[in-house]
Coordinates of C-alpha atoms in Angstrom, one line a residue:
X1 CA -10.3 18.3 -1.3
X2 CA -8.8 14.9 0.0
X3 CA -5.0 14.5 0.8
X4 CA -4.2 13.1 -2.4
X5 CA -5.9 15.4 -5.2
X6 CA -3.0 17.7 -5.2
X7 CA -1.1 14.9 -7.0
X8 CA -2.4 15.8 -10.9
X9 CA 0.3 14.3 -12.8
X10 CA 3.5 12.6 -12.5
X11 CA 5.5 15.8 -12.1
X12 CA 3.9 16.9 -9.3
X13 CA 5.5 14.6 -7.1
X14 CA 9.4 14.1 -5.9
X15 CA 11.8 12.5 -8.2
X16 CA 13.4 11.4 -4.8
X17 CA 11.2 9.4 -2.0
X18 CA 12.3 8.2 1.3
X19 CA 11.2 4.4 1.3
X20 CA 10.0 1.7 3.9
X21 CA 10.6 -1.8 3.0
X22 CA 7.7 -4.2 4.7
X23 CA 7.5 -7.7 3.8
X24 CA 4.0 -8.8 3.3
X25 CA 2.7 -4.9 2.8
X26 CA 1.4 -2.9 -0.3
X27 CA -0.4 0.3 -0.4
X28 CA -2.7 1.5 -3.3
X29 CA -4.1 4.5 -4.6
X30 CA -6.6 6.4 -2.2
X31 CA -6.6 3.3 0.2
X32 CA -4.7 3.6 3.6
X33 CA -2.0 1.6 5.2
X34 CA -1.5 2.1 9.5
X35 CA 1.4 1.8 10.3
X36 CA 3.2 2.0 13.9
X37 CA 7.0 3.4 13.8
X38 CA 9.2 2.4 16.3
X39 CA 12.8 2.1 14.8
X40 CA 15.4 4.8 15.3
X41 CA 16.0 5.4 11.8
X42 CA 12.4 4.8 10.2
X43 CA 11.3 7.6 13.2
X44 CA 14.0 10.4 12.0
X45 CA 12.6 9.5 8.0
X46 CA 9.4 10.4 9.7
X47 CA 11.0 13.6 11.0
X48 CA 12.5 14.5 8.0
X49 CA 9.4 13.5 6.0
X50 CA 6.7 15.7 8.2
X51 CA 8.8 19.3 7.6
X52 CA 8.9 18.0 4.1
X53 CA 6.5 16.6 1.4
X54 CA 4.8 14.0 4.2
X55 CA 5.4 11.2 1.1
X56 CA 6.7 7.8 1.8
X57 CA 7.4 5.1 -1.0
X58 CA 6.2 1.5 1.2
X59 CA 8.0 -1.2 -0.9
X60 CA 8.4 -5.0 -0.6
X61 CA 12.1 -6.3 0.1
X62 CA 13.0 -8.8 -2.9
X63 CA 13.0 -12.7 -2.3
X64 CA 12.1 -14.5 1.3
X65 CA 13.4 -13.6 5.2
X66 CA 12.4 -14.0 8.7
X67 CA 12.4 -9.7 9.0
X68 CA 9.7 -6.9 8.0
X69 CA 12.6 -4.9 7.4
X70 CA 16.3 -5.5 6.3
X71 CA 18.8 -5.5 9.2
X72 CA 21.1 -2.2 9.9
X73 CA 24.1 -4.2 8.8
X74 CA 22.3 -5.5 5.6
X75 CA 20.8 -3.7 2.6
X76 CA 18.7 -6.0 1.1
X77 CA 17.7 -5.8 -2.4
X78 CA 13.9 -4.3 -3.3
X79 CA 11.2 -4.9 -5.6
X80 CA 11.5 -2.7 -8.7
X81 CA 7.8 -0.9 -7.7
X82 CA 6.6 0.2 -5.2
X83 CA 3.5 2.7 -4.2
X84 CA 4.1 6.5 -2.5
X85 CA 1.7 7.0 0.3
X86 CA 0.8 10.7 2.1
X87 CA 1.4 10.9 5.4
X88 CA -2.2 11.9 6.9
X89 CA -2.0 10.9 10.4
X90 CA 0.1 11.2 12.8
X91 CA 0.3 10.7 16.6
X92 CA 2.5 10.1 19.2
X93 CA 2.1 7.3 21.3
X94 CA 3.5 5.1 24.1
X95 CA 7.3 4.7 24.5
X96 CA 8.9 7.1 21.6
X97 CA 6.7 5.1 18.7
X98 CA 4.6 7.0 16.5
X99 CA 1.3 5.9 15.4
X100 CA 0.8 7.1 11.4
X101 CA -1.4 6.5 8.4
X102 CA -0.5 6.7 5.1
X103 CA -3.3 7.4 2.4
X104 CA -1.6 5.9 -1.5
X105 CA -1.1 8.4 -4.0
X106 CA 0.4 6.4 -7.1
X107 CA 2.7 3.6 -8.0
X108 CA 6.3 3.8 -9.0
X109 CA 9.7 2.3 -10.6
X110 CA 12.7 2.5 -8.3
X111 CA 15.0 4.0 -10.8
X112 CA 18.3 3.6 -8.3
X113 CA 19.1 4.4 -5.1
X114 CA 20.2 7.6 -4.0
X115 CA 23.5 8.2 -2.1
X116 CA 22.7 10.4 1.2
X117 CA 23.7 10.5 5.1
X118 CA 20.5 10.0 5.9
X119 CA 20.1 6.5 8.0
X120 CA 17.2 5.4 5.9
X121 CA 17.4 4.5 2.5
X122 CA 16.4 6.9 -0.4
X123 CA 15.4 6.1 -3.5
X124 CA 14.9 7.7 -7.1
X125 CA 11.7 6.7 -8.8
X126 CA 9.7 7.6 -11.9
X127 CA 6.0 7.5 -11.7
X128 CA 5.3 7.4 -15.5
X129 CA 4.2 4.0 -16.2
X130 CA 1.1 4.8 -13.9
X131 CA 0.1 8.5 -14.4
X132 CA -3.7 6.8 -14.6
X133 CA -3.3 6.5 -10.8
X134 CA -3.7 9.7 -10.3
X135 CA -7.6 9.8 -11.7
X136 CA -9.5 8.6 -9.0
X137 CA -12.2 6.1 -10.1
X138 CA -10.3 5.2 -13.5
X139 CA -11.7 1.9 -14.9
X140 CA -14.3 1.3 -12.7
X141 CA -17.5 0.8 -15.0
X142 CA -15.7 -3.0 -15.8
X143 CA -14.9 -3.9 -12.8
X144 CA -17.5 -6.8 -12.1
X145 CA -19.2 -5.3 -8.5
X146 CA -21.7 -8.4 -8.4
X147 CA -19.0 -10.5 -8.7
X148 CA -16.4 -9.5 -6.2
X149 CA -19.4 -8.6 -3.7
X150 CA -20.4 -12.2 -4.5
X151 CA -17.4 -13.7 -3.7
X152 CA -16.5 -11.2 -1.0
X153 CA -19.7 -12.1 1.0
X154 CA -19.0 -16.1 0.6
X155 CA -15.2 -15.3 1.7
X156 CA -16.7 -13.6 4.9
X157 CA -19.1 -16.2 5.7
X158 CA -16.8 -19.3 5.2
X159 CA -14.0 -17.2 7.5
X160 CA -16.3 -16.4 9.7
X161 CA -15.4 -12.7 9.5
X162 CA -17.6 -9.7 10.2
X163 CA -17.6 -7.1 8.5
X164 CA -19.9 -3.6 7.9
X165 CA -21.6 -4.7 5.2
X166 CA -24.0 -1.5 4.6
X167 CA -20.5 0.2 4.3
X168 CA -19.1 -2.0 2.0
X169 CA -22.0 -1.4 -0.5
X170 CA -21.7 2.2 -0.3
X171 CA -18.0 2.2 -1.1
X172 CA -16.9 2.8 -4.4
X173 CA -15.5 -0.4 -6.4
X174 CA -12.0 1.4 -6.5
X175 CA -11.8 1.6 -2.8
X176 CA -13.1 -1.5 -1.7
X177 CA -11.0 -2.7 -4.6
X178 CA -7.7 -1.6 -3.4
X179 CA -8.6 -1.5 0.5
X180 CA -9.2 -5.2 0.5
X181 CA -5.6 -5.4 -1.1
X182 CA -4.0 -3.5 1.1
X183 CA -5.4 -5.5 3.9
X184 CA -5.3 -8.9 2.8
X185 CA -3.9 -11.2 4.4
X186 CA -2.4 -13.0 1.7
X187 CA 1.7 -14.1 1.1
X188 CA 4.4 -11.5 -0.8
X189 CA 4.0 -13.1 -4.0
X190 CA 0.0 -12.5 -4.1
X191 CA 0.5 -9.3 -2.4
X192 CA 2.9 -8.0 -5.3
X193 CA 0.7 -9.2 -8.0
X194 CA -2.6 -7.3 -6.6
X195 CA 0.3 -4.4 -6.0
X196 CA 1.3 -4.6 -9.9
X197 CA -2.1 -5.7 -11.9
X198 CA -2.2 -3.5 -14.8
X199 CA -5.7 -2.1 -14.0
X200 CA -8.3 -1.5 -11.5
X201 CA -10.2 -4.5 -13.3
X202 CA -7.4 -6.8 -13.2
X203 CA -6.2 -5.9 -9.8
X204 CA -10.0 -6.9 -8.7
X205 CA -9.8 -10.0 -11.0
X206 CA -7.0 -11.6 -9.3
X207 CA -8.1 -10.6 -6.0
X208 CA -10.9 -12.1 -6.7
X209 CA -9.3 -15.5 -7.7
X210 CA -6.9 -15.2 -4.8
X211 CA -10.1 -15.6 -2.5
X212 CA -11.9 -18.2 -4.8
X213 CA -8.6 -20.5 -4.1
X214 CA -8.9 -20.1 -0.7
X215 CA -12.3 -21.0 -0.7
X216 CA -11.6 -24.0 -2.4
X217 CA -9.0 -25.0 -0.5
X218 CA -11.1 -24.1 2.8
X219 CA -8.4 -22.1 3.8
X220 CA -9.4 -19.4 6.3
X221 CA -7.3 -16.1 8.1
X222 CA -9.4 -15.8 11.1
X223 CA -9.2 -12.2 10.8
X224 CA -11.8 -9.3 11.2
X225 CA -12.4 -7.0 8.1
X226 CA -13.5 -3.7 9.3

């Protein structure tokens, strides 16, 4: 049983989540975002969230800034959805931080924000609008695999990126979908609109056209997909 298949349907999750803003980050069903915690208040969510449901909503701040995350002083607004993640790894490491993994679960709609004394900010959410999240593998027969391998393998080689290729063919289209999401290393805007593509075969279409204007534009990230 992996982390996330005791997530059936929309009411099996919180009405209330615990939420990391992170500019420049998504999560996705069933794919995993690392993540390395060293903030007072984002390390007692991580308390609070490990005696609890181990579920955190990661979700975009709204507009441009030079910060990952709004300042202490500042609450900054948010995109309206975001994605819950499981918290699946977790290890203490050098100088109070705390090394974690988050595996994705579903989308959701912030609904509002809830008033608590916690330091972190809280939000209530409503997963309805993507119950299909929750069926692992949903939509993958039209996803075009020849094609995003296609253009996958010409993104590499242009980038000059390595890559385990024999492992890439053996994952299924829905996690090398949303795993190359997750990790891309593309802007806020693209970033949000792999986050909010209405299906698995959408979300692989514009990722697909995300890398095919790179390539054209001979763009390159110089980073290592492993």
């Amino acid at each position: 049983m992996s982390p996330t298949d005791r997530y059936r349907r929309p009411a099996d999750l919180p009405p209330r989540i615990p939420v990391f803003p992170l500019r420049g980050a998504i999560l996705l069903p069933r794919a995993t975002l690392p993540l390395n915690v060293f903030e007072p208040r984002y390390l007692e969510m991580l308390e609070d969230v490990m005696a609890g449901d181990r579920l955190i909503g990661i979700i975009q701040p709204a507009g441009q800034g030079s910060d990952d995350e709004e300042s202490p002083r500042e609450i900054v607004p948010l995109r309206s959805i975001g994605c819950v993640g499981r918290v699946t790894s977790y290890q203490e490491v050098d100088n109070g931080r705390l090394s974690i993994t988050l595996t994705g679960v579903t989308r959701y709609d912030i609904i509002d924000e809830a008033l608590t004394d916690r330091p972190y900010r809280v939000m209530s959410v409503s997963y309805d609008r993507y119950a299909s999240d929750l069926t692992e593998g949903l939509g993958e027969e039209y996803v075009d695999r020849p094609n995003l391998l296609r253009v996958l393998r010409a993104y590499l080689d242009a980038n000059k990126l390595e890559a385990d290729w024999a492992a890439i063919q053996r994952a299924s289209s829905e996690f090398l979908i949303n795993a190359l999401c997750v990790m891309s290393p593309y802007g806020m805007e693209e970033k949000q609109a792999l986050l909010e593509a209405a299906d698995l075969k959408s979300r692989a279409e514009v990722l697909v056209a995300l890398a095919e204007m790179e390539l054209a534009s001979g763009g390159g990230s110089g980073t290592t997909l492993q």
